[in-house]
GROMACS .gro file of C-alpha atoms in nm:
model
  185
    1UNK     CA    1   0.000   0.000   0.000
    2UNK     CA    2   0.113   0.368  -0.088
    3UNK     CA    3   0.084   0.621   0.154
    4UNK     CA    4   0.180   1.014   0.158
    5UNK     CA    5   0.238   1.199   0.438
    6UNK     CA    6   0.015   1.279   0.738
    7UNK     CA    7  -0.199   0.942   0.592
    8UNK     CA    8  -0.395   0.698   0.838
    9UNK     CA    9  -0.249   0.369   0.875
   10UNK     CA   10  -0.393   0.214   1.210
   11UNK     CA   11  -0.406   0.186   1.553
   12UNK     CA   12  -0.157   0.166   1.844
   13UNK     CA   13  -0.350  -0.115   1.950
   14UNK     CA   14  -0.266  -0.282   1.599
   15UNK     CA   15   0.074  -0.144   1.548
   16UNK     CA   16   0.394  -0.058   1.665
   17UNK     CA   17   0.516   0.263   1.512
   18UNK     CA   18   0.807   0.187   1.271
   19UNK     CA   19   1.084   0.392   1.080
   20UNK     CA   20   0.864   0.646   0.891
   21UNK     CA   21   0.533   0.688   1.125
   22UNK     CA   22   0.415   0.885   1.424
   23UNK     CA   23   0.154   0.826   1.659
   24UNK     CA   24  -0.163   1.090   1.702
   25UNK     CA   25  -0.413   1.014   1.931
   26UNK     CA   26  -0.381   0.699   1.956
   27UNK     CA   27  -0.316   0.613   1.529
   28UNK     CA   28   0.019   0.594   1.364
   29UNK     CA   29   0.019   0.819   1.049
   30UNK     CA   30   0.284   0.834   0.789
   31UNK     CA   31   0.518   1.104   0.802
   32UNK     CA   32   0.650   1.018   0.494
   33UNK     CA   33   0.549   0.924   0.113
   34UNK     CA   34   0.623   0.506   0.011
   35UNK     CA   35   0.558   0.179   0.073
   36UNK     CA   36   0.370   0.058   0.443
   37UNK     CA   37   0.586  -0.264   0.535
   38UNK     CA   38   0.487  -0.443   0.779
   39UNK     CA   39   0.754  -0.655   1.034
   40UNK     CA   40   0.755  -0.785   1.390
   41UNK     CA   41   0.877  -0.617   1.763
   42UNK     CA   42   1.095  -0.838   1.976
   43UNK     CA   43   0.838  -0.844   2.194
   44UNK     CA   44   0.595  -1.008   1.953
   45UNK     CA   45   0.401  -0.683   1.820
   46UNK     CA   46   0.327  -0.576   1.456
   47UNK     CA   47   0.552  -0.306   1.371
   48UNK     CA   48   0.463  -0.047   1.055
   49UNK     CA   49   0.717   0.126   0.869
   50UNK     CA   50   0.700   0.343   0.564
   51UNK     CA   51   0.983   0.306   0.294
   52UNK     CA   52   1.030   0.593   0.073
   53UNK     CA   53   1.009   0.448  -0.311
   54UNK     CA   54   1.178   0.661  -0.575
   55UNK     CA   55   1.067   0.421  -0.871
   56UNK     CA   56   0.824   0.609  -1.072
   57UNK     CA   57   0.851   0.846  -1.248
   58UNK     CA   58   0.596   1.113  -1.257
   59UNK     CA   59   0.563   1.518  -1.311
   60UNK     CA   60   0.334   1.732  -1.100
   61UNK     CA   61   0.056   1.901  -1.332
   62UNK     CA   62  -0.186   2.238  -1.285
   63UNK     CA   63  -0.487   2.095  -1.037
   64UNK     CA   64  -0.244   1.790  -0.873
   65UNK     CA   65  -0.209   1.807  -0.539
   66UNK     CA   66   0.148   1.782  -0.396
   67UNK     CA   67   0.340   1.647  -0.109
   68UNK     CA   68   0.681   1.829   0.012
   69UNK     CA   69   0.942   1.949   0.262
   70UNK     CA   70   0.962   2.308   0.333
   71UNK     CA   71   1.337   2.449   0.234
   72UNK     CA   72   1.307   2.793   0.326
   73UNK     CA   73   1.055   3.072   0.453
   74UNK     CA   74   1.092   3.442   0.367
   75UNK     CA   75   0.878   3.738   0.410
   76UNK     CA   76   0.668   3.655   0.057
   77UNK     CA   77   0.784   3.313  -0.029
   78UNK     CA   78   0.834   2.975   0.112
   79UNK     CA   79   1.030   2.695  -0.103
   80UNK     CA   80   0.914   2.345  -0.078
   81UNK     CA   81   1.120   2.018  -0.221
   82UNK     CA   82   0.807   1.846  -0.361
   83UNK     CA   83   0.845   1.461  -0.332
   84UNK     CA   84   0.499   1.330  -0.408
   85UNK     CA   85   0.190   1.442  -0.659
   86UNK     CA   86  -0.108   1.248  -0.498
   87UNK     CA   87  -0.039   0.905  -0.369
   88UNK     CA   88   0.285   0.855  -0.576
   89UNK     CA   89   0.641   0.925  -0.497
   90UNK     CA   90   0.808   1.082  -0.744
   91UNK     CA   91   1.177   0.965  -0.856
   92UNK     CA   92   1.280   1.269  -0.895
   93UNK     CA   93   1.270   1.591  -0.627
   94UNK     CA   94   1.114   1.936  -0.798
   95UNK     CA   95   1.087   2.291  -0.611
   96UNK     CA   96   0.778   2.477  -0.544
   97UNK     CA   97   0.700   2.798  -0.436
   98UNK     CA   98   0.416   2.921  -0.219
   99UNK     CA   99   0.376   3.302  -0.264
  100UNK     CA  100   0.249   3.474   0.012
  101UNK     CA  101  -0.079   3.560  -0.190
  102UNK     CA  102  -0.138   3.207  -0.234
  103UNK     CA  103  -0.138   3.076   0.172
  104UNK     CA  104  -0.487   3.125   0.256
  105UNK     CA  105  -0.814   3.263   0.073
  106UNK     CA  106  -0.936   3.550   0.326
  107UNK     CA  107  -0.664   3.835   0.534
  108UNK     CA  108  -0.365   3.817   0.268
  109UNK     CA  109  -0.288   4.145   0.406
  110UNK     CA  110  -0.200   3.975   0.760
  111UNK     CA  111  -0.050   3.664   0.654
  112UNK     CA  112   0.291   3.634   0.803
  113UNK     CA  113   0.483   3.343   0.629
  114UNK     CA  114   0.718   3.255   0.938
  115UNK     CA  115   0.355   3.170   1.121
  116UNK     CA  116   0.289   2.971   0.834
  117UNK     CA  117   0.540   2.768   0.734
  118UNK     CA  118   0.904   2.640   0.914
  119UNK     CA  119   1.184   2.489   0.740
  120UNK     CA  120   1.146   2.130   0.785
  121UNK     CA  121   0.731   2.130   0.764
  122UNK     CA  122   0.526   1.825   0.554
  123UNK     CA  123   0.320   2.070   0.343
  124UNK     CA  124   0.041   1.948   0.121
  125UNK     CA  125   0.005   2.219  -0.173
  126UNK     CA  126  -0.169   2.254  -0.512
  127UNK     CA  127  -0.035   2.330  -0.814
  128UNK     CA  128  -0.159   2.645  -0.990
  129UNK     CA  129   0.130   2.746  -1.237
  130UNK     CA  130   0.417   2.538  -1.358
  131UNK     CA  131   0.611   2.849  -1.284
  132UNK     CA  132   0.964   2.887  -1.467
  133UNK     CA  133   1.231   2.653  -1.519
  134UNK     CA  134   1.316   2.641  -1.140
  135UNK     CA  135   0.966   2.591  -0.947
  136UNK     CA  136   0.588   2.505  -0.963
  137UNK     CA  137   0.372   2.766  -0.832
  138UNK     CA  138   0.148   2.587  -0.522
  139UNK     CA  139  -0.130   2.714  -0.294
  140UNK     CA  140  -0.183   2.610   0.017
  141UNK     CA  141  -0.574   2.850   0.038
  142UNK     CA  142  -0.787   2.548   0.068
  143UNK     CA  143  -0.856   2.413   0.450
  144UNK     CA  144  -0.758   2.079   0.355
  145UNK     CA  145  -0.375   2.215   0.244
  146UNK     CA  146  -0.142   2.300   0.483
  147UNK     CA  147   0.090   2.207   0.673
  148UNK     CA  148   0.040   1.793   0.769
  149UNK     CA  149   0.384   1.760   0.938
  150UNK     CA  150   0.594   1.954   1.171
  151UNK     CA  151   0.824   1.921   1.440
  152UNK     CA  152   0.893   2.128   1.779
  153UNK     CA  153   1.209   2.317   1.884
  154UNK     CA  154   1.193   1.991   2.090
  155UNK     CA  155   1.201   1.770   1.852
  156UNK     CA  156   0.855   1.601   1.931
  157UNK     CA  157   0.586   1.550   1.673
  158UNK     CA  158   0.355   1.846   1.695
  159UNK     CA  159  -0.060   1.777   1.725
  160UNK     CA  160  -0.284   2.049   1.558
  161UNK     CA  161  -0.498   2.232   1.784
  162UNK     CA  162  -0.689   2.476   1.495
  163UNK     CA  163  -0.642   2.569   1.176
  164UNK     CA  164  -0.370   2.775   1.261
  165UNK     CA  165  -0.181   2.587   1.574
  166UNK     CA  166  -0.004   2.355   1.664
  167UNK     CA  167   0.094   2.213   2.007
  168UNK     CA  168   0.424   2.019   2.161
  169UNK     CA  169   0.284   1.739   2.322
  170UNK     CA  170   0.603   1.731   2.504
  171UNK     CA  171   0.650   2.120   2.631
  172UNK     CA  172   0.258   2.196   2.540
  173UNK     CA  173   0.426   2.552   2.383
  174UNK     CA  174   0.203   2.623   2.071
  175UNK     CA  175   0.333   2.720   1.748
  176UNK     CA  176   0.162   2.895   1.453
  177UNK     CA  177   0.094   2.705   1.100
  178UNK     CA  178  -0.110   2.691   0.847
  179UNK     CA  179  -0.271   2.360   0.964
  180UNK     CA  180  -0.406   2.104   0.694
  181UNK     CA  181  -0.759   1.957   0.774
  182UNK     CA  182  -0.670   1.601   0.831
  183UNK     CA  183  -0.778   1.393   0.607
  184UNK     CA  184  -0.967   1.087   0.733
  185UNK     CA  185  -0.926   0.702   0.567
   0.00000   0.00000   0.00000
């Protein structure tokens, strides 16, 4: 089975969360795009992993929805390695942009990127313009785009709180993004 990032896989009670995952309340999610393999615990438990597979070859398209890792934030732009159109890993790694304009569809005036977006962030984007020869043009103004990854100054997994929060379940400090709805299997 093929899985992008942020993506249901099952329960704690099922698995053991491998090389790849994260548990949520209680599910292990994907925090990557590839393969779910599934292997044993030395205690006896199923363990999940996802394994990133660069074999196909695909190119993102206008209207595809894209999965990548944010490079950089700057006052208008943030840069994205994209790794995954859909479902499918691509061999290949491509840059997107996210203009300012295109974070959310209401207050463009007040967005403020580095509340948005942090290098290192699982961002699920669409792609509106194939841009030049050195990025795709993505938006991230739909509530189910957004940030689906992210990771504390603490290095725990943060949980969403809103639309624009996450939390630390570690240090409970909240952080801004521009959460993705999750996505329910």
């Amino acid at each position: 089975m093929l899985v992008s990032p942020g993506q249901r896989i099952g329960g704690v009670a099922e698995f053991a969360a491998g090389d790849g995952t994260y548990v949520r309340d209680n599910h292990v999610y994907s925090c990557r795009a590839g393969s779910v393999v599934i292997g044993g615990t030395p205690a006896g438990q199923k363990m999940v992993q996802v394994l990133r597979n660069k074999a196909q070859s695909f190119v993102p398209s206008i209207g595809d929805i894209v999965t990548g890792k944010v490079t950089k934030v700057s006052r208008r732009v943030m840069n994205m390695t994209i790794m995954c159109v859909g479902s499918k890993t691509l061999r290949d790694d491509f840059n997107g942009i996210v203009r300012v304009e295109n974070v959310r569809p209401h207050d463009i005036d007040k967005v403020e990127m580095y509340k948005c977006f942090r290098p290192g962030d699982v961002v699920r984007a669409e792609v509106i313009s194939l841009g030049d020869s050195r990025s795709y043009v993505l938006s991230t103004a739909k509530a189910e785009l957004g940030v689906v990854f992210a990771q504390s100054l603490a290095g725990e997994t943060m949980q969403p709180v809103n639309h624009e929060q996450m939390r630390c379940p570690l240090t409970n400090t909240i952080e801004h993004r521009k959460v993705a709805k999750t996505v329910e299997n």
